[in-house]
Structure formats: C-alpha cells, structure tokens
Amino acid sequence: MSDTPGSKQNTAAFYGQAVASFAVAMAATAIGIYRLSADAWVRGFLAIAVLYLVTSSFTLAKVIRDRQEGAAPSYPPLREALSCRTKRSLTFGGMVLSLSVERGE
C-alpha cells in the first residue's frame, strides 16, 4: 500500500450506501418503466435508454478519475528524495543555526 496523498480508501459504510443507493434507483426505474401504461416498444426504448445512461455514467466517472490521477504530481517522500550529502548539509546547517540562536547572534 502506498502512502501517496491521492490514495484514500472509502469506508465500508460509504461503499455499502453507494451500492444500496444504486440498487434502489435501478429497481425504482425498472418498476416505473414496467408499470408504465404505454406500448411495449416504448417501455423497451426507455429501458435501453436507462441502461445506456448508466453505462455512459460509469465510463465518464472512470475517465474523470483517470484524468485526475494522471494530472496529480507524485512527489517522493522527502526522506527518499534527499541525498546523503543534502542530509549532512541540512544537519550541519541546523546545528550552526541552533548554536547561533543559543549565543544570541
């Protein structure tokens, strides 16, 4: 598992709520289309339109997510990015700064 800022996991409750909401919406739409007082071809057309809308919504959500993940810069942790020389310089600089602050300079 990576520690990058963009990799957040959803809670089980949020996932369950999203699945339940989708299931209720699809069931209500299917029941509404089934009970609609119209010809069979009209109900069939509406059912296909709903399925097309659902699949295109999933595709759009995936494309947006992929674009956001691709645009987010991934910075390595500071500890890994600094070379040994840089670490020594920062450590020495910190010691000099702390000594000068203690002396009141």
PDB file of C-alpha atoms in Angstrom:
ATOM      1  CA  MET A   1       0.000   0.000   0.000  1.00  0.00           C
ATOM      2  CA  SER A   2       1.395   3.390  -0.928  1.00  0.00           C
ATOM      3  CA  ASP A   3       1.399   6.483   1.229  1.00  0.00           C
ATOM      4  CA  THR A   4       0.653   8.905  -1.587  1.00  0.00           C
ATOM      5  CA  PRO A   5      -1.868  11.624  -0.745  1.00  0.00           C
ATOM      6  CA  GLY A   6      -4.224  10.609  -3.555  1.00  0.00           C
ATOM      7  CA  SER A   7      -4.741   7.001  -2.492  1.00  0.00           C
ATOM      8  CA  LYS A   8      -7.596   7.183   0.006  1.00  0.00           C
ATOM      9  CA  GLN A   9      -9.841   4.205   0.661  1.00  0.00           C
ATOM     10  CA  ASN A  10     -13.562   4.608   1.178  1.00  0.00           C
ATOM     11  CA  THR A  11     -15.128   3.212   4.312  1.00  0.00           C
ATOM     12  CA  ALA A  12     -17.259   0.093   4.129  1.00  0.00           C
ATOM     13  CA  ALA A  13     -20.326   2.111   5.156  1.00  0.00           C
ATOM     14  CA  PHE A  14     -19.841   4.592   2.298  1.00  0.00           C
ATOM     15  CA  TYR A  15     -19.359   1.759  -0.186  1.00  0.00           C
ATOM     16  CA  GLY A  16     -22.470  -0.018   1.099  1.00  0.00           C
ATOM     17  CA  GLN A  17     -24.513   3.174   0.913  1.00  0.00           C
ATOM     18  CA  ALA A  18     -23.403   3.793  -2.681  1.00  0.00           C
ATOM     19  CA  VAL A  19     -24.273   0.235  -3.752  1.00  0.00           C
ATOM     20  CA  ALA A  20     -27.634   0.342  -1.977  1.00  0.00           C
ATOM     21  CA  SER A  21     -28.480   3.723  -3.491  1.00  0.00           C
ATOM     22  CA  PHE A  22     -27.629   2.483  -6.982  1.00  0.00           C
ATOM     23  CA  ALA A  23     -29.693  -0.677  -6.488  1.00  0.00           C
ATOM     24  CA  VAL A  24     -32.723   1.256  -5.216  1.00  0.00           C
ATOM     25  CA  ALA A  25     -32.528   3.737  -8.092  1.00  0.00           C
ATOM     26  CA  MET A  26     -32.255   0.981 -10.713  1.00  0.00           C
ATOM     27  CA  ALA A  27     -35.092  -1.022  -9.134  1.00  0.00           C
ATOM     28  CA  ALA A  28     -37.381   2.016  -8.897  1.00  0.00           C
ATOM     29  CA  THR A  29     -36.682   2.927 -12.521  1.00  0.00           C
ATOM     30  CA  ALA A  30     -37.279  -0.647 -13.701  1.00  0.00           C
ATOM     31  CA  ILE A  31     -40.562  -0.873 -11.776  1.00  0.00           C
ATOM     32  CA  GLY A  32     -41.640   2.515 -13.111  1.00  0.00           C
ATOM     33  CA  ILE A  33     -40.916   1.509 -16.699  1.00  0.00           C
ATOM     34  CA  TYR A  34     -42.616  -1.889 -16.228  1.00  0.00           C
ATOM     35  CA  ARG A  35     -45.772  -0.345 -14.760  1.00  0.00           C
ATOM     36  CA  LEU A  36     -45.902   2.466 -17.311  1.00  0.00           C
ATOM     37  CA  SER A  37     -49.151   2.457 -19.270  1.00  0.00           C
ATOM     38  CA  ALA A  38     -47.556   2.546 -22.700  1.00  0.00           C
ATOM     39  CA  ASP A  39     -46.847   0.154 -25.540  1.00  0.00           C
ATOM     40  CA  ALA A  40     -44.155  -2.467 -25.101  1.00  0.00           C
ATOM     41  CA  TRP A  41     -41.850  -0.805 -27.622  1.00  0.00           C
ATOM     42  CA  VAL A  42     -41.981   2.473 -25.636  1.00  0.00           C
ATOM     43  CA  ARG A  43     -41.123   0.670 -22.396  1.00  0.00           C
ATOM     44  CA  GLY A  44     -38.330  -1.223 -24.188  1.00  0.00           C
ATOM     45  CA  PHE A  45     -36.946   2.026 -25.583  1.00  0.00           C
ATOM     46  CA  LEU A  46     -36.943   3.617 -22.128  1.00  0.00           C
ATOM     47  CA  ALA A  47     -35.246   0.549 -20.608  1.00  0.00           C
ATOM     48  CA  ILE A  48     -32.473   0.613 -23.232  1.00  0.00           C
ATOM     49  CA  ALA A  49     -32.084   4.373 -22.739  1.00  0.00           C
ATOM     50  CA  VAL A  50     -31.689   3.900 -18.970  1.00  0.00           C
ATOM     51  CA  LEU A  51     -29.084   1.164 -19.460  1.00  0.00           C
ATOM     52  CA  TYR A  52     -27.180   3.370 -21.918  1.00  0.00           C
ATOM     53  CA  LEU A  53     -27.282   6.264 -19.445  1.00  0.00           C
ATOM     54  CA  VAL A  54     -25.936   4.052 -16.645  1.00  0.00           C
ATOM     55  CA  THR A  55     -23.060   2.636 -18.711  1.00  0.00           C
ATOM     56  CA  SER A  56     -22.077   6.060 -20.054  1.00  0.00           C
ATOM     57  CA  SER A  57     -22.147   7.460 -16.498  1.00  0.00           C
ATOM     58  CA  PHE A  58     -19.749   4.744 -15.329  1.00  0.00           C
ATOM     59  CA  THR A  59     -17.468   5.440 -18.282  1.00  0.00           C
ATOM     60  CA  LEU A  60     -17.495   9.198 -17.649  1.00  0.00           C
ATOM     61  CA  ALA A  61     -16.705   8.706 -13.957  1.00  0.00           C
ATOM     62  CA  LYS A  62     -13.773   6.429 -14.834  1.00  0.00           C
ATOM     63  CA  VAL A  63     -12.387   8.874 -17.407  1.00  0.00           C
ATOM     64  CA  ILE A  64     -12.603  11.781 -14.967  1.00  0.00           C
ATOM     65  CA  ARG A  65     -10.909   9.732 -12.223  1.00  0.00           C
ATOM     66  CA  ASP A  66      -8.128   8.599 -14.572  1.00  0.00           C
ATOM     67  CA  ARG A  67      -7.524  12.167 -15.746  1.00  0.00           C
ATOM     68  CA  GLN A  68      -7.304  13.443 -12.167  1.00  0.00           C
ATOM     69  CA  GLU A  69      -4.929  10.654 -11.149  1.00  0.00           C
ATOM     70  CA  GLY A  70      -2.755  11.324 -14.196  1.00  0.00           C
ATOM     71  CA  ALA A  71      -2.601  15.073 -13.554  1.00  0.00           C
ATOM     72  CA  ALA A  72      -1.704  14.800  -9.869  1.00  0.00           C
ATOM     73  CA  PRO A  73       2.045  15.121  -9.369  1.00  0.00           C
ATOM     74  CA  SER A  74       3.544  12.313  -7.379  1.00  0.00           C
ATOM     75  CA  TYR A  75       6.301  13.529  -5.113  1.00  0.00           C
ATOM     76  CA  PRO A  76       8.535  11.008  -3.394  1.00  0.00           C
ATOM     77  CA  PRO A  77       8.769  11.287   0.362  1.00  0.00           C
ATOM     78  CA  LEU A  78      11.320  13.843   1.491  1.00  0.00           C
ATOM     79  CA  ARG A  79      13.445  11.223   3.219  1.00  0.00           C
ATOM     80  CA  GLU A  80      13.942   9.317  -0.054  1.00  0.00           C
ATOM     81  CA  ALA A  81      14.394  12.437  -2.174  1.00  0.00           C
ATOM     82  CA  LEU A  82      17.292  13.848  -0.207  1.00  0.00           C
ATOM     83  CA  SER A  83      20.753  12.540  -0.923  1.00  0.00           C
ATOM     84  CA  CYS A  84      23.219  11.798   1.864  1.00  0.00           C
ATOM     85  CA  ARG A  85      25.138  14.984   1.098  1.00  0.00           C
ATOM     86  CA  THR A  86      21.975  17.065   1.339  1.00  0.00           C
ATOM     87  CA  LYS A  87      21.056  15.387   4.619  1.00  0.00           C
ATOM     88  CA  ARG A  88      24.500  16.141   6.083  1.00  0.00           C
ATOM     89  CA  SER A  89      24.320  19.745   4.881  1.00  0.00           C
ATOM     90  CA  LEU A  90      20.906  20.214   6.424  1.00  0.00           C
ATOM     91  CA  THR A  91      22.043  18.615   9.676  1.00  0.00           C
ATOM     92  CA  PHE A  92      25.181  20.772   9.844  1.00  0.00           C
ATOM     93  CA  GLY A  93      23.188  23.884   8.924  1.00  0.00           C
ATOM     94  CA  GLY A  94      20.676  23.101  11.641  1.00  0.00           C
ATOM     95  CA  MET A  95      23.455  22.709  14.223  1.00  0.00           C
ATOM     96  CA  VAL A  96      25.035  26.036  13.217  1.00  0.00           C
ATOM     97  CA  LEU A  97      21.660  27.765  13.348  1.00  0.00           C
ATOM     98  CA  SER A  98      20.849  26.346  16.762  1.00  0.00           C
ATOM     99  CA  LEU A  99      24.265  27.367  18.130  1.00  0.00           C
ATOM    100  CA  SER A 100      23.893  30.895  16.776  1.00  0.00           C
ATOM    101  CA  VAL A 101      20.406  31.187  18.307  1.00  0.00           C
ATOM    102  CA  GLU A 102      21.733  29.977  21.682  1.00  0.00           C
ATOM    103  CA  ARG A 103      24.520  32.571  21.627  1.00  0.00           C
ATOM    104  CA  GLY A 104      22.045  35.310  20.701  1.00  0.00           C
ATOM    105  CA  GLU A 105      23.643  36.170  17.349  1.00  0.00           C
TER     106      GLU A 105
END
